[in-house]
Amino acid sequence: MKTNDLILRTTTALIAFILLAFSIYLFLAGHNAPGGGFIGGLMTAAAIILMYMTYGLDTMNKVIPLNFKLLVPIGLLIATLTGVGSFVFDQPFLSQTYTYVHLPILGDAELATAMLFDLGVYLTVIGITLTIILSIADDN
Amino acid sequence: MGESILHTVTIICIVFISISIIILLYRVLKGPTNPDRAVALDTIGVNLMALCGLLAILLVTTKLNDVILLIGILLFIGTIAIAKFLEKGVIIDRNRN
């Protein structure tokens, strides 16, 4: 039976962008405010799952042609490389540092290498959450 | 004086919203059908958002603002998942066309 779900589709098209923007805000705010890689990754996964619920599995596989299992090793590799990278500068494993830079549009900002570790956590959380939920949903 | 009034009003609002959540909990436990329970749980979530905002006023902090938005988003996704399950029996379907 064909169902008419125009309201759900229109609402999702609006809300998915707000969710993705909120997840990126949470990811970047994690240094000085509540947030961080874990909750940011969960929010991104929630936005993608909302789109999967609305548009169906086949359509979304065409829109995002990406195997989410691949995000887990990429995230773990980034997190490990930020730890190994500190050996280059004769520092102990997982040493973190920060610097003040002047960005073109954003002005003065404090950039910390802890954000690269957080990026690894972010990608791993997205990969694991979506792999679990999509492999449960995918059985026939 | 002004802070005292704000404090008192916030406490009264928290008490009334708690009573509202208790009454909604009765509907969740007693509700004859599953859609009744879904709507009651959705409304409990909205009341939790209000409680969170009042708590942020009481504790004089802005750190709880993310939590309010978070509860709203999770509530929306959860309610849509329950509604799709009650409607079609499957949450993520293979093909919508």
mmCIF file of C-alpha atoms in Angstrom:
data_model
loop_
_atom_site.group_PDB
_atom_site.id
_atom_site.type_symbol
_atom_site.label_atom_id
_atom_site.label_comp_id
_atom_site.label_asym_id
_atom_site.label_seq_id
_atom_site.Cartn_x
_atom_site.Cartn_y
_atom_site.Cartn_z
ATOM 1 C CA MET A 1 0.000 0.000 0.000
ATOM 2 C CA LYS A 2 1.336 3.416 -0.917
ATOM 3 C CA THR A 3 1.267 5.853 1.963
ATOM 4 C CA ASN A 4 1.201 9.614 1.578
ATOM 5 C CA ASP A 5 3.856 11.008 3.908
ATOM 6 C CA LEU A 6 4.344 14.517 2.492
ATOM 7 C CA ILE A 7 4.365 16.119 5.957
ATOM 8 C CA LEU A 8 7.071 13.768 7.261
ATOM 9 C CA ARG A 9 9.248 14.251 4.168
ATOM 10 C CA THR A 10 8.979 18.056 4.261
ATOM 11 C CA THR A 11 9.655 18.213 8.015
ATOM 12 C CA THR A 12 12.665 15.918 7.689
ATOM 13 C CA ALA A 13 14.132 18.013 4.876
ATOM 14 C CA LEU A 14 14.054 21.037 7.199
ATOM 15 C CA ILE A 15 15.028 19.373 10.470
ATOM 16 C CA ALA A 16 17.915 17.217 9.192
ATOM 17 C CA PHE A 17 19.923 20.365 8.403
ATOM 18 C CA ILE A 18 19.268 21.809 11.866
ATOM 19 C CA LEU A 19 20.355 18.505 13.420
ATOM 20 C CA LEU A 20 23.588 18.351 11.392
ATOM 21 C CA ALA A 21 24.397 21.987 12.252
ATOM 22 C CA PHE A 22 23.698 21.321 15.943
ATOM 23 C CA SER A 23 25.934 18.242 15.893
ATOM 24 C CA ILE A 24 28.813 20.218 14.364
ATOM 25 C CA TYR A 25 28.245 22.950 16.970
ATOM 26 C CA LEU A 26 28.411 20.350 19.764
ATOM 27 C CA PHE A 27 31.589 18.874 18.252
ATOM 28 C CA LEU A 28 33.350 22.258 18.068
ATOM 29 C CA ALA A 29 32.068 23.501 21.448
ATOM 30 C CA GLY A 30 33.475 20.533 23.349
ATOM 31 C CA HIS A 31 36.650 22.359 24.440
ATOM 32 C CA ASN A 32 35.044 25.106 26.525
ATOM 33 C CA ALA A 33 31.388 24.068 26.952
ATOM 34 C CA PRO A 34 29.309 20.873 27.201
ATOM 35 C CA GLY A 35 29.682 18.766 24.061
ATOM 36 C CA GLY A 36 32.525 16.955 22.358
ATOM 37 C CA GLY A 37 33.156 14.159 19.908
ATOM 38 C CA PHE A 38 30.889 11.544 21.462
ATOM 39 C CA ILE A 39 27.641 13.510 21.672
ATOM 40 C CA GLY A 40 28.387 15.253 18.358
ATOM 41 C CA GLY A 41 28.791 11.884 16.651
ATOM 42 C CA LEU A 42 25.574 10.589 18.209
ATOM 43 C CA MET A 43 23.675 13.656 16.940
ATOM 44 C CA THR A 44 25.044 13.220 13.405
ATOM 45 C CA ALA A 45 24.028 9.556 13.529
ATOM 46 C CA ALA A 46 20.547 10.619 14.732
ATOM 47 C CA ALA A 47 20.199 13.004 11.777
ATOM 48 C CA ILE A 48 21.226 10.301 9.296
ATOM 49 C CA ILE A 49 18.879 7.759 10.941
ATOM 50 C CA LEU A 50 16.007 10.265 10.687
ATOM 51 C CA MET A 51 16.685 10.533 6.948
ATOM 52 C CA TYR A 52 16.831 6.722 6.677
ATOM 53 C CA MET A 53 13.452 6.453 8.466
ATOM 54 C CA THR A 54 11.862 8.979 6.127
ATOM 55 C CA TYR A 55 13.306 8.142 2.712
ATOM 56 C CA GLY A 56 13.898 4.404 2.993
ATOM 57 C CA LEU A 57 16.984 2.220 2.663
ATOM 58 C CA ASP A 58 17.361 2.133 -1.136
ATOM 59 C CA THR A 59 17.115 5.889 -1.659
ATOM 60 C CA MET A 60 19.540 6.714 1.156
ATOM 61 C CA ASN A 61 22.080 4.164 -0.089
ATOM 62 C CA LYS A 62 22.041 6.086 -3.373
ATOM 63 C CA VAL A 63 22.304 9.490 -1.616
ATOM 64 C CA ILE A 64 25.138 8.429 0.749
ATOM 65 C CA PRO A 65 27.092 5.753 -1.155
ATOM 66 C CA LEU A 66 29.359 5.075 1.835
ATOM 67 C CA ASN A 67 29.901 1.918 3.836
ATOM 68 C CA PHE A 68 29.652 3.156 7.432
ATOM 69 C CA LYS A 69 31.843 0.273 8.669
ATOM 70 C CA LEU A 70 34.724 2.117 6.980
ATOM 71 C CA LEU A 71 34.352 5.086 9.354
ATOM 72 C CA VAL A 72 35.375 3.002 12.403
ATOM 73 C CA PRO A 73 38.962 2.157 11.283
ATOM 74 C CA ILE A 74 39.409 5.678 9.850
ATOM 75 C CA GLY A 75 38.407 7.249 13.177
ATOM 76 C CA LEU A 76 40.601 4.884 15.213
ATOM 77 C CA LEU A 77 43.513 5.540 12.838
ATOM 78 C CA ILE A 78 43.162 9.330 13.268
ATOM 79 C CA ALA A 79 43.021 8.962 17.070
ATOM 80 C CA THR A 80 46.107 6.726 17.107
ATOM 81 C CA LEU A 81 48.067 8.936 14.704
ATOM 82 C CA THR A 82 47.549 12.004 16.922
ATOM 83 C CA GLY A 83 49.153 9.981 19.728
ATOM 84 C CA VAL A 84 51.997 8.690 17.562
ATOM 85 C CA GLY A 85 52.558 12.161 16.097
ATOM 86 C CA SER A 86 53.854 13.433 19.411
ATOM 87 C CA PHE A 87 56.921 11.156 19.015
ATOM 88 C CA VAL A 88 58.036 13.354 16.088
ATOM 89 C CA PHE A 89 58.515 16.284 18.500
ATOM 90 C CA ASP A 90 60.346 14.172 21.168
ATOM 91 C CA GLN A 91 57.330 14.183 23.476
ATOM 92 C CA PRO A 92 55.594 11.297 25.342
ATOM 93 C CA PHE A 93 52.713 9.399 23.726
ATOM 94 C CA LEU A 94 49.433 11.386 23.384
ATOM 95 C CA SER A 95 50.994 14.756 24.288
ATOM 96 C CA GLN A 96 48.673 17.614 23.351
ATOM 97 C CA THR A 97 49.508 21.207 22.554
ATOM 98 C CA TYR A 98 47.695 24.334 21.432
ATOM 99 C CA THR A 99 48.461 27.560 19.648
ATOM 100 C CA TYR A 100 46.832 30.894 18.888
ATOM 101 C CA VAL A 101 46.361 31.660 15.207
ATOM 102 C CA HIS A 102 44.697 34.413 13.206
ATOM 103 C CA LEU A 103 42.110 32.941 10.839
ATOM 104 C CA PRO A 104 40.965 34.984 7.801
ATOM 105 C CA ILE A 105 37.229 35.302 8.627
ATOM 106 C CA LEU A 106 36.852 33.985 12.171
ATOM 107 C CA GLY A 107 39.555 36.206 13.711
ATOM 108 C CA ASP A 108 41.802 35.077 16.544
ATOM 109 C CA ALA A 109 41.226 31.472 17.566
ATOM 110 C CA GLU A 110 42.834 28.899 19.807
ATOM 111 C CA LEU A 111 43.574 25.693 17.925
ATOM 112 C CA ALA A 112 44.334 22.581 20.001
ATOM 113 C CA THR A 113 45.560 19.219 18.715
ATOM 114 C CA ALA A 114 43.052 17.607 21.108
ATOM 115 C CA MET A 115 40.444 18.425 18.441
ATOM 116 C CA LEU A 116 42.082 15.937 16.051
ATOM 117 C CA PHE A 117 41.696 13.212 18.682
ATOM 118 C CA ASP A 118 38.061 14.297 19.087
ATOM 119 C CA LEU A 119 37.601 13.984 15.311
ATOM 120 C CA GLY A 120 38.648 10.334 15.592
ATOM 121 C CA VAL A 121 36.097 9.760 18.378
ATOM 122 C CA TYR A 122 33.444 11.540 16.259
ATOM 123 C CA LEU A 123 33.966 9.344 13.186
ATOM 124 C CA THR A 124 34.136 6.135 15.260
ATOM 125 C CA VAL A 125 30.865 6.903 17.065
ATOM 126 C CA ILE A 126 29.057 7.662 13.776
ATOM 127 C CA GLY A 127 30.380 4.454 12.211
ATOM 128 C CA ILE A 128 29.484 2.177 15.129
ATOM 129 C CA THR A 129 25.982 3.619 15.702
ATOM 130 C CA LEU A 130 24.972 3.470 12.050
ATOM 131 C CA THR A 131 26.480 0.000 11.576
ATOM 132 C CA ILE A 132 24.488 -1.376 14.534
ATOM 133 C CA ILE A 133 21.165 0.177 13.521
ATOM 134 C CA LEU A 134 21.426 -0.478 9.780
ATOM 135 C CA SER A 135 22.469 -4.110 10.235
ATOM 136 C CA ILE A 136 19.429 -4.639 12.494
ATOM 137 C CA ALA A 137 17.166 -2.940 9.926
ATOM 138 C CA ASP A 138 18.650 -4.725 6.925
ATOM 139 C CA ASP A 139 17.436 -8.289 7.586
ATOM 140 C CA ASN A 140 14.717 -9.746 5.401
ATOM 141 C CA MET B 1 13.215 41.343 46.379
ATOM 142 C CA GLY B 2 13.093 40.712 42.606
ATOM 143 C CA GLU B 3 15.313 37.654 42.828
ATOM 144 C CA SER B 4 13.181 36.287 45.638
ATOM 145 C CA ILE B 5 10.012 36.581 43.508
ATOM 146 C CA LEU B 6 11.759 34.857 40.561
ATOM 147 C CA HIS B 7 12.926 32.053 42.857
ATOM 148 C CA THR B 8 9.427 31.526 44.302
ATOM 149 C CA VAL B 9 7.732 31.555 40.889
ATOM 150 C CA THR B 10 10.290 29.085 39.501
ATOM 151 C CA ILE B 11 9.690 26.700 42.415
ATOM 152 C CA ILE B 12 5.901 26.918 41.929
ATOM 153 C CA CYS B 13 6.277 26.201 38.181
ATOM 154 C CA ILE B 14 8.513 23.192 38.897
ATOM 155 C CA VAL B 15 5.886 21.797 41.304
ATOM 156 C CA PHE B 16 3.069 22.233 38.771
ATOM 157 C CA ILE B 17 5.045 20.662 35.925
ATOM 158 C CA SER B 18 5.882 17.730 38.205
ATOM 159 C CA ILE B 19 2.166 17.249 38.923
ATOM 160 C CA SER B 20 1.521 17.356 35.156
ATOM 161 C CA ILE B 21 4.175 14.662 34.582
ATOM 162 C CA ILE B 22 2.583 12.474 37.282
ATOM 163 C CA ILE B 23 -0.851 12.790 35.642
ATOM 164 C CA LEU B 24 0.696 11.935 32.260
ATOM 165 C CA LEU B 25 2.386 8.924 33.860
ATOM 166 C CA TYR B 26 -1.090 7.688 34.805
ATOM 167 C CA ARG B 27 -2.033 7.846 31.106
ATOM 168 C CA VAL B 28 1.120 5.931 30.154
ATOM 169 C CA LEU B 29 0.358 3.154 32.640
ATOM 170 C CA LYS B 30 -3.405 3.029 32.126
ATOM 171 C CA GLY B 31 -3.810 4.077 28.456
ATOM 172 C CA PRO B 32 -6.101 1.612 26.702
ATOM 173 C CA THR B 33 -4.199 1.666 23.380
ATOM 174 C CA ASN B 34 -0.565 2.045 22.373
ATOM 175 C CA PRO B 35 -1.027 5.405 20.538
ATOM 176 C CA ASP B 36 -2.311 6.840 23.846
ATOM 177 C CA ARG B 37 0.942 5.804 25.503
ATOM 178 C CA ALA B 38 3.027 7.234 22.637
ATOM 179 C CA VAL B 39 1.317 10.644 22.852
ATOM 180 C CA ALA B 40 1.630 10.661 26.653
ATOM 181 C CA LEU B 41 5.360 9.873 26.458
ATOM 182 C CA ASP B 42 5.804 12.650 23.887
ATOM 183 C CA THR B 43 4.095 15.128 26.214
ATOM 184 C CA ILE B 44 6.207 13.953 29.163
ATOM 185 C CA GLY B 45 9.251 14.809 27.063
ATOM 186 C CA VAL B 46 7.938 18.321 26.370
ATOM 187 C CA ASN B 47 7.350 18.765 30.101
ATOM 188 C CA LEU B 48 10.920 17.576 30.751
ATOM 189 C CA MET B 49 12.170 20.310 28.399
ATOM 190 C CA ALA B 50 10.251 22.881 30.441
ATOM 191 C CA LEU B 51 11.636 21.414 33.672
ATOM 192 C CA CYS B 52 15.151 21.670 32.249
ATOM 193 C CA GLY B 53 14.639 25.355 31.385
ATOM 194 C CA LEU B 54 13.270 26.116 34.861
ATOM 195 C CA LEU B 55 16.220 24.290 36.433
ATOM 196 C CA ALA B 56 18.600 26.415 34.345
ATOM 197 C CA ILE B 57 16.867 29.549 35.747
ATOM 198 C CA LEU B 58 17.106 28.160 39.282
ATOM 199 C CA LEU B 59 20.808 27.283 39.002
ATOM 200 C CA VAL B 60 21.636 30.522 37.051
ATOM 201 C CA THR B 61 23.503 28.685 34.313
ATOM 202 C CA THR B 62 23.441 28.593 30.501
ATOM 203 C CA LYS B 63 25.050 25.158 30.232
ATOM 204 C CA LEU B 64 21.657 23.401 30.233
ATOM 205 C CA ASN B 65 20.475 25.062 26.988
ATOM 206 C CA ASP B 66 22.035 22.330 24.826
ATOM 207 C CA VAL B 67 20.192 19.701 26.864
ATOM 208 C CA ILE B 68 16.798 21.277 26.071
ATOM 209 C CA LEU B 69 17.428 21.177 22.321
ATOM 210 C CA LEU B 70 18.803 17.642 22.656
ATOM 211 C CA ILE B 71 15.674 16.379 24.451
ATOM 212 C CA GLY B 72 13.504 17.956 21.744
ATOM 213 C CA ILE B 73 15.450 16.293 18.919
ATOM 214 C CA LEU B 74 15.512 12.853 20.554
ATOM 215 C CA LEU B 75 11.805 13.169 21.332
ATOM 216 C CA PHE B 76 10.988 13.940 17.693
ATOM 217 C CA ILE B 77 13.027 11.005 16.368
ATOM 218 C CA GLY B 78 11.634 8.611 18.990
ATOM 219 C CA THR B 79 8.033 9.606 18.348
ATOM 220 C CA ILE B 80 8.453 9.213 14.584
ATOM 221 C CA ALA B 81 9.991 5.759 15.129
ATOM 222 C CA ILE B 82 7.063 4.684 17.364
ATOM 223 C CA ALA B 83 4.527 6.099 14.894
ATOM 224 C CA LYS B 84 6.138 4.277 11.957
ATOM 225 C CA PHE B 85 6.233 1.051 13.941
ATOM 226 C CA LEU B 86 2.536 1.322 14.853
ATOM 227 C CA GLU B 87 1.610 2.265 11.283
ATOM 228 C CA LYS B 88 3.636 -0.190 9.191
ATOM 229 C CA GLY B 89 5.357 -2.620 11.597
ATOM 230 C CA VAL B 90 8.796 -1.628 10.264
ATOM 231 C CA ILE B 91 10.854 1.439 11.158
ATOM 232 C CA ILE B 92 13.414 1.612 8.333
ATOM 233 C CA ASP B 93 11.779 0.206 5.225
ATOM 234 C CA ARG B 94 13.546 -0.898 2.084
ATOM 235 C CA ASN B 95 11.832 1.140 -0.590
ATOM 236 C CA ARG B 96 9.313 3.942 -0.251
ATOM 237 C CA ASN B 97 8.241 4.177 -3.900
#
